[in-house]
PDB file of C-alpha atoms and ligand atoms in Angstrom:
ATOM      1  CA  UNK A   1      82.966 -26.576  69.189  1.00 75.00           C
ATOM      2  CA  UNK A   2      85.157 -26.382  71.816  1.00 83.00           C
ATOM      3  CA  UNK A   3      83.000 -27.251  75.383  1.00 86.00           C
ATOM      4  CA  UNK A   4      84.468 -24.017  76.175  1.00 87.00           C
ATOM      5  CA  UNK A   5      82.617 -22.169  73.906  1.00 95.00           C
ATOM      6  CA  UNK A   6      79.610 -24.017  75.142  1.00 97.00           C
ATOM      7  CA  UNK A   7      80.393 -23.510  78.922  1.00 98.00           C
ATOM      8  CA  UNK A   8      80.741 -20.137  77.317  1.00 98.00           C
ATOM      9  CA  UNK A   9      76.999 -20.125  75.321  1.00 98.00           C
ATOM     10  CA  UNK A  10      75.625 -21.348  79.151  1.00 98.00           C
ATOM     11  CA  UNK A  11      77.566 -18.257  80.947  1.00 98.00           C
ATOM     12  CA  UNK A  12      76.145 -15.560  78.354  1.00 98.00           C
ATOM     13  CA  UNK A  13      72.721 -17.697  78.781  1.00 98.00           C
ATOM     14  CA  UNK A  14      72.557 -16.886  82.732  1.00 98.00           C
ATOM     15  CA  UNK A  15      73.109 -13.642  82.384  1.00 98.00           C
ATOM     16  CA  UNK A  16      69.113 -13.461  80.752  1.00 98.00           C
ATOM     17  CA  UNK A  17      68.156 -15.177  84.032  1.00 99.00           C
ATOM     18  CA  UNK A  18      65.084 -13.874  85.500  1.00 98.00           C
ATOM     19  CA  UNK A  19      65.693 -14.387  88.671  1.00 98.00           C
ATOM     20  CA  UNK A  20      64.278 -10.796  91.284  1.00 98.00           C
ATOM     21  CA  UNK A  21      62.780 -13.428  94.301  1.00 98.00           C
ATOM     22  CA  UNK A  22      65.927 -16.234  94.526  1.00 98.00           C
ATOM     23  CA  UNK A  23      69.118 -13.718  93.159  1.00 98.00           C
ATOM     24  CA  UNK A  24      70.596 -17.525  91.928  1.00 98.00           C
ATOM     25  CA  UNK A  25      70.971 -17.193  87.855  1.00 99.00           C
ATOM     26  CA  UNK A  26      71.274 -20.507  85.948  1.00 98.00           C
ATOM     27  CA  UNK A  27      72.592 -21.099  82.474  1.00 98.00           C
ATOM     28  CA  UNK A  28      72.243 -23.819  79.860  1.00 98.00           C
ATOM     29  CA  UNK A  29      72.887 -24.654  76.584  1.00 98.00           C
ATOM     30  CA  UNK A  30      71.859 -27.540  74.571  1.00 98.00           C
ATOM     31  CA  UNK A  31      73.622 -29.834  71.878  1.00 98.00           C
ATOM     32  CA  UNK A  32      72.106 -30.454  69.443  1.00 98.00           C
ATOM     33  CA  UNK A  33      72.731 -33.368  66.787  1.00 97.00           C
ATOM     34  CA  UNK A  34      73.101 -31.152  63.904  1.00 97.00           C
ATOM     35  CA  UNK A  35      75.601 -29.323  66.219  1.00 96.00           C
ATOM     36  CA  UNK A  36      73.259 -25.864  66.996  1.00 97.00           C
ATOM     37  CA  UNK A  37      73.151 -24.260  70.260  1.00 98.00           C
ATOM     38  CA  UNK A  38      70.142 -23.499  72.388  1.00 98.00           C
ATOM     39  CA  UNK A  39      70.143 -21.519  75.834  1.00 98.00           C
ATOM     40  CA  UNK A  40      68.053 -21.116  78.533  1.00 98.00           C
ATOM     41  CA  UNK A  41      67.838 -19.263  81.744  1.00 99.00           C
ATOM     42  CA  UNK A  42      65.738 -20.317  84.812  1.00 98.00           C
ATOM     43  CA  UNK A  43      63.004 -17.926  84.599  1.00 98.00           C
ATOM     44  CA  UNK A  44      60.814 -17.120  87.777  1.00 98.00           C
ATOM     45  CA  UNK A  45      57.420 -15.732  88.527  1.00 98.00           C
ATOM     46  CA  UNK A  46      55.704 -14.064  92.199  1.00 98.00           C
ATOM     47  CA  UNK A  47      54.028 -17.617  92.038  1.00 98.00           C
ATOM     48  CA  UNK A  48      57.537 -18.999  92.701  1.00 97.00           C
ATOM     49  CA  UNK A  49      55.823 -23.073  91.848  1.00 97.00           C
ATOM     50  CA  UNK A  50      55.352 -21.538  88.005  1.00 98.00           C
ATOM     51  CA  UNK A  51      59.604 -21.215  88.007  1.00 98.00           C
ATOM     52  CA  UNK A  52      61.803 -22.591  85.308  1.00 98.00           C
ATOM     53  CA  UNK A  53      64.334 -23.741  85.263  1.00 98.00           C
ATOM     54  CA  UNK A  54      66.959 -23.013  82.869  1.00 99.00           C
ATOM     55  CA  UNK A  55      66.861 -26.640  82.277  1.00 98.00           C
ATOM     56  CA  UNK A  56      64.234 -27.102  80.928  1.00 98.00           C
ATOM     57  CA  UNK A  57      64.258 -23.475  79.432  1.00 98.00           C
ATOM     58  CA  UNK A  58      67.254 -24.746  76.963  1.00 98.00           C
ATOM     59  CA  UNK A  59      65.442 -28.013  76.033  1.00 98.00           C
ATOM     60  CA  UNK A  60      61.401 -27.002  75.801  1.00 98.00           C
ATOM     61  CA  UNK A  61      63.010 -24.410  73.512  1.00 98.00           C
ATOM     62  CA  UNK A  62      63.914 -26.874  70.927  1.00 98.00           C
ATOM     63  CA  UNK A  63      61.503 -28.797  71.051  1.00 98.00           C
ATOM     64  CA  UNK A  64      58.983 -26.108  70.113  1.00 98.00           C
ATOM     65  CA  UNK A  65      61.385 -25.061  66.788  1.00 98.00           C
ATOM     66  CA  UNK A  66      61.712 -28.910  66.395  1.00 98.00           C
ATOM     67  CA  UNK A  67      64.699 -30.058  67.782  1.00 98.00           C
ATOM     68  CA  UNK A  68      64.565 -33.106  69.340  1.00 98.00           C
ATOM     69  CA  UNK A  69      68.071 -34.680  69.300  1.00 98.00           C
ATOM     70  CA  UNK A  70      70.652 -33.600  71.602  1.00 98.00           C
ATOM     71  CA  UNK A  71      73.732 -34.826  72.472  1.00 98.00           C
ATOM     72  CA  UNK A  72      75.001 -32.269  74.704  1.00 98.00           C
ATOM     73  CA  UNK A  73      74.044 -30.488  77.639  1.00 98.00           C
ATOM     74  CA  UNK A  74      75.888 -27.501  79.846  1.00 98.00           C
ATOM     75  CA  UNK A  75      74.168 -25.905  83.467  1.00 98.00           C
ATOM     76  CA  UNK A  76      76.262 -22.859  84.884  1.00 98.00           C
ATOM     77  CA  UNK A  77      75.598 -21.031  87.938  1.00 98.00           C
ATOM     78  CA  UNK A  78      77.228 -19.794  91.080  1.00 98.00           C
ATOM     79  CA  UNK A  79      77.495 -22.859  92.939  1.00 98.00           C
ATOM     80  CA  UNK A  80      80.052 -24.126  95.164  1.00 98.00           C
ATOM     81  CA  UNK A  81      81.083 -27.294  93.470  1.00 98.00           C
ATOM     82  CA  UNK A  82      79.009 -28.365  89.773  1.00 98.00           C
ATOM     83  CA  UNK A  83      75.592 -27.078  89.775  1.00 98.00           C
ATOM     84  CA  UNK A  84      72.812 -29.758  90.588  1.00 98.00           C
ATOM     85  CA  UNK A  85      70.157 -30.200  88.313  1.00 98.00           C
ATOM     86  CA  UNK A  86      66.219 -30.505  90.127  1.00 98.00           C
ATOM     87  CA  UNK A  87      64.463 -33.134  90.167  1.00 98.00           C
ATOM     88  CA  UNK A  88      62.290 -32.141  87.779  1.00 98.00           C
ATOM     89  CA  UNK A  89      64.679 -31.359  85.701  1.00 98.00           C
ATOM     90  CA  UNK A  90      66.013 -34.524  85.958  1.00 98.00           C
ATOM     91  CA  UNK A  91      62.569 -36.011  84.716  1.00 98.00           C
ATOM     92  CA  UNK A  92      62.764 -33.946  82.377  1.00 98.00           C
ATOM     93  CA  UNK A  93      66.548 -34.146  80.659  1.00 98.00           C
ATOM     94  CA  UNK A  94      65.715 -37.512  81.145  1.00 98.00           C
ATOM     95  CA  UNK A  95      61.809 -38.082  78.591  1.00 97.00           C
ATOM     96  CA  UNK A  96      64.364 -36.382  76.037  1.00 98.00           C
ATOM     97  CA  UNK A  97      67.566 -37.301  75.822  1.00 98.00           C
ATOM     98  CA  UNK A  98      69.583 -41.194  75.801  1.00 97.00           C
ATOM     99  CA  UNK A  99      71.066 -41.815  78.352  1.00 97.00           C
ATOM    100  CA  UNK A 100      74.109 -42.342  77.574  1.00 98.00           C
ATOM    101  CA  UNK A 101      74.198 -38.422  76.543  1.00 98.00           C
ATOM    102  CA  UNK A 102      76.788 -36.351  78.495  1.00 98.00           C
ATOM    103  CA  UNK A 103      75.668 -33.521  81.153  1.00 98.00           C
ATOM    104  CA  UNK A 104      78.097 -30.751  81.824  1.00 98.00           C
ATOM    105  CA  UNK A 105      77.334 -29.608  85.804  1.00 98.00           C
ATOM    106  CA  UNK A 106      79.927 -26.628  85.721  1.00 98.00           C
ATOM    107  CA  UNK A 107      80.130 -23.070  88.196  1.00 98.00           C
ATOM    108  CA  UNK A 108      81.870 -19.566  87.926  1.00 98.00           C
ATOM    109  CA  UNK A 109      85.061 -20.928  89.618  1.00 98.00           C
ATOM    110  CA  UNK A 110      86.040 -23.373  86.393  1.00 97.00           C
ATOM    111  CA  UNK A 111      84.738 -26.572  88.699  1.00 98.00           C
ATOM    112  CA  UNK A 112      83.279 -29.000  86.251  1.00 98.00           C
ATOM    113  CA  UNK A 113      82.053 -32.818  86.411  1.00 98.00           C
ATOM    114  CA  UNK A 114      80.432 -34.949  83.476  1.00 98.00           C
ATOM    115  CA  UNK A 115      77.867 -37.322  84.131  1.00 98.00           C
ATOM    116  CA  UNK A 116      75.234 -39.286  81.495  1.00 98.00           C
ATOM    117  CA  UNK A 117      71.326 -39.203  81.529  1.00 98.00           C
ATOM    118  CA  UNK A 118      71.163 -42.094  83.517  1.00 98.00           C
ATOM    119  CA  UNK A 119      73.441 -40.997  86.314  1.00 98.00           C
ATOM    120  CA  UNK A 120      71.377 -37.994  86.574  1.00 98.00           C
ATOM    121  CA  UNK A 121      68.300 -40.014  86.835  1.00 98.00           C
ATOM    122  CA  UNK A 122      69.036 -43.972  87.969  1.00 98.00           C
ATOM    123  CA  UNK A 123      65.669 -45.607  86.931  1.00 94.00           C
ATOM    124  CA  UNK A 124      64.074 -42.669  85.323  1.00 95.00           C
ATOM    125  CA  UNK A 125      59.767 -42.728  85.121  1.00 94.00           C
ATOM    126  CA  UNK A 126      59.608 -43.224  80.773  1.00 92.00           C
ATOM    127  CA  UNK A 127      57.101 -44.029  78.271  1.00 91.00           C
ATOM    128  CA  UNK A 128      57.938 -47.698  78.050  1.00 89.00           C
ATOM    129  CA  UNK A 129      56.497 -47.449  81.969  1.00 93.00           C
ATOM    130  CA  UNK A 130      53.526 -46.994  80.323  1.00 90.00           C
ATOM    131  CA  UNK A 131      51.859 -50.458  79.425  1.00 68.00           C
ATOM    132  CA  UNK A 132      47.977 -49.652  78.566  1.00 65.00           C
ATOM    133  CA  UNK A 133      46.950 -52.116  77.467  1.00 70.00           C
ATOM    134  CA  UNK A 134      47.083 -53.494  80.865  1.00 63.00           C
ATOM    135  CA  UNK A 135      43.616 -51.189  81.345  1.00 59.00           C
ATOM    136  CA  UNK A 136      41.344 -50.986  77.654  1.00 57.00           C
TER     137      UNK A 136
HETATM  138  N1  THU B 201      67.069 -23.096  89.314  1.00 59.06           N
HETATM  139  C1  THU B 201      68.113 -23.779  87.921  1.00 59.06           C
HETATM  140  O1  THU B 201      67.489 -23.565  86.894  1.00 59.06           O
HETATM  141  N2  THU B 201      67.976 -24.873  87.667  1.00 59.06           N
HETATM  142  C2  THU B 201      69.139 -25.756  88.164  1.00 59.06           C
HETATM  143  O2  THU B 201      69.694 -26.999  88.296  1.00 59.06           O
HETATM  144  C3  THU B 201      68.912 -25.965  89.917  1.00 59.06           C
HETATM  145  C4  THU B 201      67.741 -24.403  90.431  1.00 59.06           C
HETATM  146  C5  THU B 201      66.862 -21.992  89.193  1.00 59.06           C
HETATM  147  C6  THU B 201      65.609 -22.717  89.712  1.00 59.06           C
HETATM  148  C7  THU B 201      65.456 -21.128  90.570  1.00 59.06           C
HETATM  149  O3  THU B 201      64.459 -20.382  89.418  1.00 59.06           O
HETATM  150  C8  THU B 201      66.229 -20.886  91.217  1.00 59.06           C
HETATM  151  O4  THU B 201      67.661 -22.004  90.429  1.00 59.06           O
HETATM  152  C9  THU B 201      67.098 -21.319  92.487  1.00 59.06           C
HETATM  153  O5  THU B 201      66.490 -22.741  93.009  1.00 59.06           O
END
């Protein structure tokens, strides 16, 4: 499937965003190793801190369906330049996606930049940083 198609799917997901507070809808499309596309949108809550971003919605949906190997993530919002994922999403992306996996950041005007997971969160804290042996 072409990249423009993944972008279109992310835009479609964005239309489902539940954003009564920010009025800032975001969409994401996550492509699995077997070319399935899992969509995500941001879902807000009256208790603001419980908001789930579009990227994390897509990743959590995929993982909850047993899909854990990914080859691309696309994010879209109505931003001036390509949308910038928040810190929490960068950490969750780093948990489930390879360092060199491409992440396409885009907006409704068609500005797009492709970065890697490593670029989004250099030096991410990962499972390898936990040395349980030290404490037993
Ligand atoms: N948001 C996302 O869904 N993804 C991003 O990359 C940036 C921020 C959401 C969270 C909240 O619902 C709204 O955008 C405003 O912060």
